[in-house]
PDB file of C-alpha atoms and ligand atoms in Angstrom:
ATOM      1  CA  MET X   1      -0.041  -0.034   0.200  1.00  0.00           C
ATOM      2  CA  ALA X   2       1.228   3.323  -0.868  1.00  0.00           C
ATOM      3  CA  PRO X   3       2.436   5.767   2.611  1.00  0.00           C
ATOM      4  CA  PRO X   4       0.299   8.562   2.986  1.00  0.00           C
ATOM      5  CA  THR X   5       1.516  11.693   1.395  1.00  0.00           C
ATOM      6  CA  PRO X   6       2.288  14.889   3.443  1.00  0.00           C
ATOM      7  CA  PRO X   7       1.189  18.272   2.253  1.00  0.00           C
ATOM      8  CA  PRO X   8       3.904  20.329   0.533  1.00  0.00           C
ATOM      9  CA  ALA X   9       5.868  22.718   2.757  1.00  0.00           C
ATOM     10  CA  SER X  10       4.619  25.207   1.306  1.00  0.00           C
ATOM     11  CA  GLU X  11       0.961  24.868   2.843  1.00  0.00           C
ATOM     12  CA  LEU X  12       3.460  24.363   6.273  1.00  0.00           C
ATOM     13  CA  ARG X  13       3.182  27.614   7.640  1.00  0.00           C
ATOM     14  CA  ILE X  14       3.093  29.091  11.058  1.00  0.00           C
ATOM     15  CA  THR X  15       2.487  32.259  11.971  1.00  0.00           C
ATOM     16  CA  VAL X  16       4.242  33.447  15.419  1.00  0.00           C
ATOM     17  CA  PRO X  17       4.673  36.420  17.653  1.00  0.00           C
ATOM     18  CA  GLN X  18       8.068  38.469  17.501  1.00  0.00           C
ATOM     19  CA  ARG X  19       8.211  38.128  20.789  1.00  0.00           C
ATOM     20  CA  PHE X  20       8.463  34.702  21.010  1.00  0.00           C
ATOM     21  CA  HIS X  21      11.788  34.752  19.604  1.00  0.00           C
ATOM     22  CA  ALA X  22      13.073  38.208  21.784  1.00  0.00           C
ATOM     23  CA  SER X  23      15.845  35.247  23.431  1.00  0.00           C
ATOM     24  CA  ARG X  24      17.030  34.855  19.884  1.00  0.00           C
ATOM     25  CA  PRO X  25      19.852  37.076  19.332  1.00  0.00           C
ATOM     26  CA  GLU X  26      20.081  36.219  15.838  1.00  0.00           C
ATOM     27  CA  THR X  27      16.090  37.962  16.163  1.00  0.00           C
ATOM     28  CA  ALA X  28      17.656  40.904  17.874  1.00  0.00           C
ATOM     29  CA  ASN X  29      18.234  43.100  14.764  1.00  0.00           C
ATOM     30  CA  SER X  30      14.789  42.541  13.117  1.00  0.00           C
ATOM     31  CA  LEU X  31      12.988  42.918  16.805  1.00  0.00           C
ATOM     32  CA  ARG X  32      14.588  46.179  16.793  1.00  0.00           C
ATOM     33  CA  TYR X  33      11.939  47.481  14.135  1.00  0.00           C
ATOM     34  CA  ARG X  34       9.003  45.786  15.933  1.00  0.00           C
ATOM     35  CA  LYS X  35       7.822  43.808  13.160  1.00  0.00           C
ATOM     36  CA  PRO X  36       4.506  42.555  14.593  1.00  0.00           C
ATOM     37  CA  VAL X  37       5.221  38.565  13.091  1.00  0.00           C
ATOM     38  CA  ARG X  38       7.860  36.209  11.864  1.00  0.00           C
ATOM     39  CA  ARG X  39       7.037  33.420   9.593  1.00  0.00           C
ATOM     40  CA  ILE X  40       8.346  30.047   9.984  1.00  0.00           C
ATOM     41  CA  ALA X  41       8.344  27.399   7.284  1.00  0.00           C
ATOM     42  CA  ILE X  42       8.620  24.026   8.572  1.00  0.00           C
ATOM     43  CA  TYR X  43      11.402  22.413   6.241  1.00  0.00           C
ATOM     44  CA  SER X  44      10.353  19.567   4.413  1.00  0.00           C
ATOM     45  CA  PRO X  45      12.919  17.191   3.431  1.00  0.00           C
ATOM     46  CA  PRO X  46      12.592  15.451   0.264  1.00  0.00           C
ATOM     47  CA  ASP X  47      11.289  12.156  -0.935  1.00  0.00           C
ATOM     48  CA  ILE X  48      12.776   9.112   0.967  1.00  0.00           C
ATOM     49  CA  GLY X  49      12.176   6.271  -0.553  1.00  0.00           C
ATOM     50  CA  CYS X  50      11.559   4.474   2.352  1.00  0.00           C
ATOM     51  CA  HIS X  51       8.250   3.503   3.884  1.00  0.00           C
ATOM     52  CA  GLU X  52       9.499   3.601   7.402  1.00  0.00           C
ATOM     53  CA  HIS X  53      10.796   7.046   6.873  1.00  0.00           C
ATOM     54  CA  GLN X  54       8.514   8.395   5.511  1.00  0.00           C
ATOM     55  CA  ARG X  55       5.858   7.773   8.365  1.00  0.00           C
ATOM     56  CA  GLU X  56       8.575   9.034  10.742  1.00  0.00           C
ATOM     57  CA  ARG X  57       8.347  12.050   8.563  1.00  0.00           C
ATOM     58  CA  THR X  58       4.642  12.390   7.921  1.00  0.00           C
ATOM     59  CA  THR X  59       4.276  12.578  12.222  1.00  0.00           C
ATOM     60  CA  MET X  60       7.006  14.520  13.252  1.00  0.00           C
ATOM     61  CA  ILE X  61       5.315  16.987  10.670  1.00  0.00           C
ATOM     62  CA  GLY X  62       2.013  16.485  12.708  1.00  0.00           C
ATOM     63  CA  ARG X  63       3.560  17.025  16.199  1.00  0.00           C
ATOM     64  CA  ILE X  64       4.858  20.403  14.601  1.00  0.00           C
ATOM     65  CA  ALA X  65       1.558  21.304  13.674  1.00  0.00           C
ATOM     66  CA  LEU X  66      -0.528  20.056  16.938  1.00  0.00           C
ATOM     67  CA  ALA X  67       2.668  21.959  19.249  1.00  0.00           C
ATOM     68  CA  ALA X  68       1.883  24.815  17.278  1.00  0.00           C
ATOM     69  CA  THR X  69      -1.784  24.564  17.735  1.00  0.00           C
ATOM     70  CA  MET X  70      -1.354  24.052  21.439  1.00  0.00           C
ATOM     71  CA  MET X  71       0.965  27.061  21.265  1.00  0.00           C
ATOM     72  CA  ALA X  72      -1.352  29.777  19.646  1.00  0.00           C
ATOM     73  CA  THR X  73      -3.619  28.064  22.310  1.00  0.00           C
ATOM     74  CA  ALA X  74      -2.415  28.917  25.166  1.00  0.00           C
ATOM     75  CA  MET X  75      -1.567  32.455  23.844  1.00  0.00           C
ATOM     76  CA  GLY X  76      -5.324  33.336  23.742  1.00  0.00           C
ATOM     77  CA  PHE X  77      -5.369  32.691  19.864  1.00  0.00           C
ATOM     78  CA  ALA X  78      -8.075  29.885  20.340  1.00  0.00           C
ATOM     79  CA  GLN X  79     -10.326  29.724  17.551  1.00  0.00           C
ATOM     80  CA  ALA X  80     -13.436  31.811  17.614  1.00  0.00           C
ATOM     81  CA  ALA X  81     -16.525  28.955  18.897  1.00  0.00           C
ATOM     82  CA  ASP X  82     -20.138  29.709  17.514  1.00  0.00           C
ATOM     83  CA  HIS X  83     -22.999  29.357  19.787  1.00  0.00           C
ATOM     84  CA  GLU X  84     -26.097  28.001  18.892  1.00  0.00           C
ATOM     85  CA  ILE X  85     -29.652  28.949  19.814  1.00  0.00           C
ATOM     86  CA  ARG X  86     -32.190  27.444  18.961  1.00  0.00           C
ATOM     87  CA  MET X  87     -35.929  29.403  18.910  1.00  0.00           C
ATOM     88  CA  LEU X  88     -38.439  26.868  19.293  1.00  0.00           C
ATOM     89  CA  ASN X  89     -42.171  27.378  20.471  1.00  0.00           C
ATOM     90  CA  LYS X  90     -41.951  24.949  23.896  1.00  0.00           C
ATOM     91  CA  GLY X  91     -38.306  24.174  25.341  1.00  0.00           C
ATOM     92  CA  ALA X  92     -37.291  23.514  28.931  1.00  0.00           C
ATOM     93  CA  GLY X  93     -38.372  27.203  29.840  1.00  0.00           C
ATOM     94  CA  GLY X  94     -41.426  27.328  28.695  1.00  0.00           C
ATOM     95  CA  PHE X  95     -43.311  28.590  25.783  1.00  0.00           C
ATOM     96  CA  MET X  96     -42.194  30.889  22.819  1.00  0.00           C
ATOM     97  CA  VAL X  97     -37.982  30.412  24.221  1.00  0.00           C
ATOM     98  CA  PHE X  98     -34.608  31.109  23.136  1.00  0.00           C
ATOM     99  CA  GLU X  99     -32.365  27.615  24.503  1.00  0.00           C
ATOM    100  CA  PRO X 100     -30.433  28.170  25.523  1.00  0.00           C
ATOM    101  CA  ALA X 101     -32.034  31.625  26.652  1.00  0.00           C
ATOM    102  CA  PHE X 102     -28.181  33.158  28.323  1.00  0.00           C
ATOM    103  CA  ILE X 103     -24.542  32.748  26.564  1.00  0.00           C
ATOM    104  CA  GLN X 104     -21.045  33.365  28.002  1.00  0.00           C
ATOM    105  CA  ALA X 105     -18.763  33.838  24.447  1.00  0.00           C
ATOM    106  CA  ALA X 106     -15.669  35.504  24.183  1.00  0.00           C
ATOM    107  CA  VAL X 107     -15.602  38.447  22.006  1.00  0.00           C
ATOM    108  CA  GLY X 108     -14.511  36.951  18.591  1.00  0.00           C
ATOM    109  CA  ASP X 109     -17.319  34.417  18.526  1.00  0.00           C
ATOM    110  CA  THR X 110     -20.318  34.240  16.443  1.00  0.00           C
ATOM    111  CA  VAL X 111     -23.805  33.256  17.893  1.00  0.00           C
ATOM    112  CA  THR X 112     -26.533  31.631  15.425  1.00  0.00           C
ATOM    113  CA  PHE X 113     -30.081  31.436  15.976  1.00  0.00           C
ATOM    114  CA  VAL X 114     -31.184  29.017  14.222  1.00  0.00           C
ATOM    115  CA  PRO X 115     -35.249  28.515  13.541  1.00  0.00           C
ATOM    116  CA  THR X 116     -36.046  25.109  14.444  1.00  0.00           C
ATOM    117  CA  ASP X 117     -39.773  26.027  15.159  1.00  0.00           C
ATOM    118  CA  LYS X 118     -41.735  28.179  13.096  1.00  0.00           C
ATOM    119  CA  SER X 119     -42.854  32.189  13.050  1.00  0.00           C
ATOM    120  CA  HIS X 120     -39.724  33.476  15.667  1.00  0.00           C
ATOM    121  CA  ASP X 121     -36.544  35.833  14.570  1.00  0.00           C
ATOM    122  CA  ALA X 122     -33.819  37.499  16.532  1.00  0.00           C
ATOM    123  CA  GLY X 123     -33.338  41.081  17.014  1.00  0.00           C
ATOM    124  CA  SER X 124     -30.860  42.971  18.889  1.00  0.00           C
ATOM    125  CA  ILE X 125     -32.280  45.800  21.265  1.00  0.00           C
ATOM    126  CA  THR X 126     -31.906  48.898  21.752  1.00  0.00           C
ATOM    127  CA  GLY X 127     -29.719  50.193  25.277  1.00  0.00           C
ATOM    128  CA  MET X 128     -28.747  46.389  25.387  1.00  0.00           C
ATOM    129  CA  ALA X 129     -26.016  46.229  23.236  1.00  0.00           C
ATOM    130  CA  PRO X 130     -21.544  47.300  23.660  1.00  0.00           C
ATOM    131  CA  ALA X 131     -20.709  50.301  22.388  1.00  0.00           C
ATOM    132  CA  GLY X 132     -19.643  50.360  18.341  1.00  0.00           C
ATOM    133  CA  SER X 133     -22.072  47.017  18.035  1.00  0.00           C
ATOM    134  CA  MET X 134     -23.990  46.718  15.468  1.00  0.00           C
ATOM    135  CA  PRO X 135     -27.551  46.155  15.466  1.00  0.00           C
ATOM    136  CA  PHE X 136     -29.425  43.149  13.959  1.00  0.00           C
ATOM    137  CA  ARG X 137     -32.237  41.631  12.739  1.00  0.00           C
ATOM    138  CA  GLY X 138     -33.429  38.330  11.084  1.00  0.00           C
ATOM    139  CA  LYS X 139     -36.002  37.515   9.401  1.00  0.00           C
ATOM    140  CA  ILE X 140     -39.020  34.978  10.357  1.00  0.00           C
ATOM    141  CA  ASN X 141     -37.683  31.551  10.187  1.00  0.00           C
ATOM    142  CA  GLU X 142     -34.378  32.580   8.969  1.00  0.00           C
ATOM    143  CA  LYS X 143     -30.942  31.822  10.837  1.00  0.00           C
ATOM    144  CA  LEU X 144     -28.790  34.308  11.576  1.00  0.00           C
ATOM    145  CA  THR X 145     -25.231  34.513  12.518  1.00  0.00           C
ATOM    146  CA  VAL X 146     -23.980  37.793  14.597  1.00  0.00           C
ATOM    147  CA  LYS X 147     -20.360  38.059  15.226  1.00  0.00           C
ATOM    148  CA  LEU X 148     -19.292  39.837  18.463  1.00  0.00           C
ATOM    149  CA  ASP X 149     -17.204  42.032  17.833  1.00  0.00           C
ATOM    150  CA  ALA X 150     -17.894  44.146  20.922  1.00  0.00           C
ATOM    151  CA  GLU X 151     -17.532  43.152  24.557  1.00  0.00           C
ATOM    152  CA  GLY X 152     -19.815  43.279  26.966  1.00  0.00           C
ATOM    153  CA  LEU X 153     -24.180  41.951  26.834  1.00  0.00           C
ATOM    154  CA  TYR X 154     -26.129  41.719  24.020  1.00  0.00           C
ATOM    155  CA  GLY X 155     -30.007  41.455  24.635  1.00  0.00           C
ATOM    156  CA  VAL X 156     -31.942  39.475  22.004  1.00  0.00           C
ATOM    157  CA  LYS X 157     -35.212  39.882  21.508  1.00  0.00           C
ATOM    158  CA  CYS X 158     -38.158  37.428  18.912  1.00  0.00           C
ATOM    159  CA  THR X 159     -40.004  40.327  17.391  1.00  0.00           C
ATOM    160  CA  PRO X 160     -43.389  38.677  17.511  1.00  0.00           C
ATOM    161  CA  HIS X 161     -42.817  37.100  21.105  1.00  0.00           C
ATOM    162  CA  TYR X 162     -41.486  39.444  23.011  1.00  0.00           C
ATOM    163  CA  GLY X 163     -43.679  40.698  25.251  1.00  0.00           C
ATOM    164  CA  MET X 164     -44.371  36.820  25.979  1.00  0.00           C
ATOM    165  CA  GLY X 165     -41.165  37.042  27.205  1.00  0.00           C
ATOM    166  CA  MET X 166     -38.823  35.343  24.368  1.00  0.00           C
ATOM    167  CA  VAL X 167     -35.624  37.223  24.807  1.00  0.00           C
ATOM    168  CA  ALA X 168     -32.269  35.944  25.399  1.00  0.00           C
ATOM    169  CA  LEU X 169     -28.894  37.254  26.954  1.00  0.00           C
ATOM    170  CA  ILE X 170     -25.329  37.120  25.332  1.00  0.00           C
ATOM    171  CA  ALA X 171     -21.944  37.742  26.984  1.00  0.00           C
ATOM    172  CA  ALA X 172     -19.218  38.750  25.260  1.00  0.00           C
ATOM    173  CA  GLY X 173     -16.091  38.930  27.671  1.00  0.00           C
ATOM    174  CA  LYS X 174     -16.826  40.575  30.500  1.00  0.00           C
ATOM    175  CA  PRO X 175     -20.967  42.571  30.911  1.00  0.00           C
ATOM    176  CA  VAL X 176     -19.507  46.240  30.898  1.00  0.00           C
ATOM    177  CA  ASN X 177     -22.384  47.606  29.967  1.00  0.00           C
ATOM    178  CA  LEU X 178     -24.245  45.474  32.776  1.00  0.00           C
ATOM    179  CA  ASP X 179     -25.826  49.389  34.243  1.00  0.00           C
ATOM    180  CA  GLU X 180     -26.476  50.603  30.698  1.00  0.00           C
ATOM    181  CA  ALA X 181     -28.758  47.281  29.905  1.00  0.00           C
ATOM    182  CA  ARG X 182     -30.725  46.754  33.328  1.00  0.00           C
ATOM    183  CA  ALA X 183     -32.079  50.449  33.045  1.00  0.00           C
ATOM    184  CA  VAL X 184     -33.741  49.134  29.865  1.00  0.00           C
ATOM    185  CA  LYS X 185     -37.568  49.231  30.212  1.00  0.00           C
ATOM    186  CA  HIS X 186     -39.017  45.990  28.470  1.00  0.00           C
ATOM    187  CA  PRO X 187     -42.941  44.764  27.523  1.00  0.00           C
ATOM    188  CA  GLY X 188     -44.683  41.644  29.558  1.00  0.00           C
ATOM    189  CA  LYS X 189     -42.721  39.212  30.775  1.00  0.00           C
ATOM    190  CA  ALA X 190     -39.649  40.309  29.113  1.00  0.00           C
ATOM    191  CA  GLN X 191     -38.938  42.112  32.062  1.00  0.00           C
ATOM    192  CA  LYS X 192     -38.893  39.603  34.491  1.00  0.00           C
ATOM    193  CA  ALA X 193     -37.147  36.999  31.470  1.00  0.00           C
ATOM    194  CA  PHE X 194     -33.915  39.724  31.602  1.00  0.00           C
ATOM    195  CA  GLU X 195     -33.765  40.224  35.384  1.00  0.00           C
ATOM    196  CA  ALA X 196     -33.287  36.937  35.757  1.00  0.00           C
ATOM    197  CA  LEU X 197     -30.856  36.878  32.584  1.00  0.00           C
ATOM    198  CA  LEU X 198     -28.872  39.864  34.042  1.00  0.00           C
ATOM    199  CA  ALA X 199     -28.691  38.258  37.041  1.00  0.00           C
ATOM    200  CA  ARG X 200     -26.727  35.222  35.458  1.00  0.00           C
ATOM    201  CA  ALA X 201     -25.138  37.313  33.594  1.00  0.00           C
ATOM    202  CA  ALA X 202     -23.286  39.162  36.401  1.00  0.00           C
ATOM    203  CA  ALA X 203     -22.921  35.939  38.366  1.00  0.00           C
ATOM    204  CA  ALA X 204     -21.266  34.398  35.193  1.00  0.00           C
ATOM    205  CA  GLN X 205     -18.049  37.181  36.205  1.00  0.00           C
TER     206      GLN X 205
HETATM  207 CU1   CU F   1     -40.524  34.077  18.465  1.00  0.00          CU
END
């Protein structure tokens, strides 16, 4: 059986912040210019006929890639996550609900509102969004993905069921706009629903 073909060296590029090389004398000169990143290409030796050597090389490349991923994660460059919120006629929290109704996310993550049941949408609420974030509103019965660009709390309502308490709260990082969000008035059951959600956001810290 033919051994697996490793990807060409040109595809194995890892971007590592310059400060990782601060202790290396040969990069001291480039450090002075404050270049933001330094590119490292993993050297891939030319094809060796022996299967055993090829397997070894493939394993080695795999280990280097894994180490780079772990390093990036440790440095806080983890891949942005997507959080799913389903729009339901009936869920654990009662009738007409977002599920889950509260999400703790990180800045840069995305949230996708999934129209599991019909007749719902998801929209932002004036005064319940971090400064600099974009207002959003999806269409009824349509999936909507929102990027959490700014840190803070994002209040969400379903337009037809706002008064029935169909609301959700997303925290991207810390709830820096908690007081502002608490000051917003809501119709019907949404007021109590948000009081509970805002308490969860405060407790999550
Ligand atoms: Cu709804």
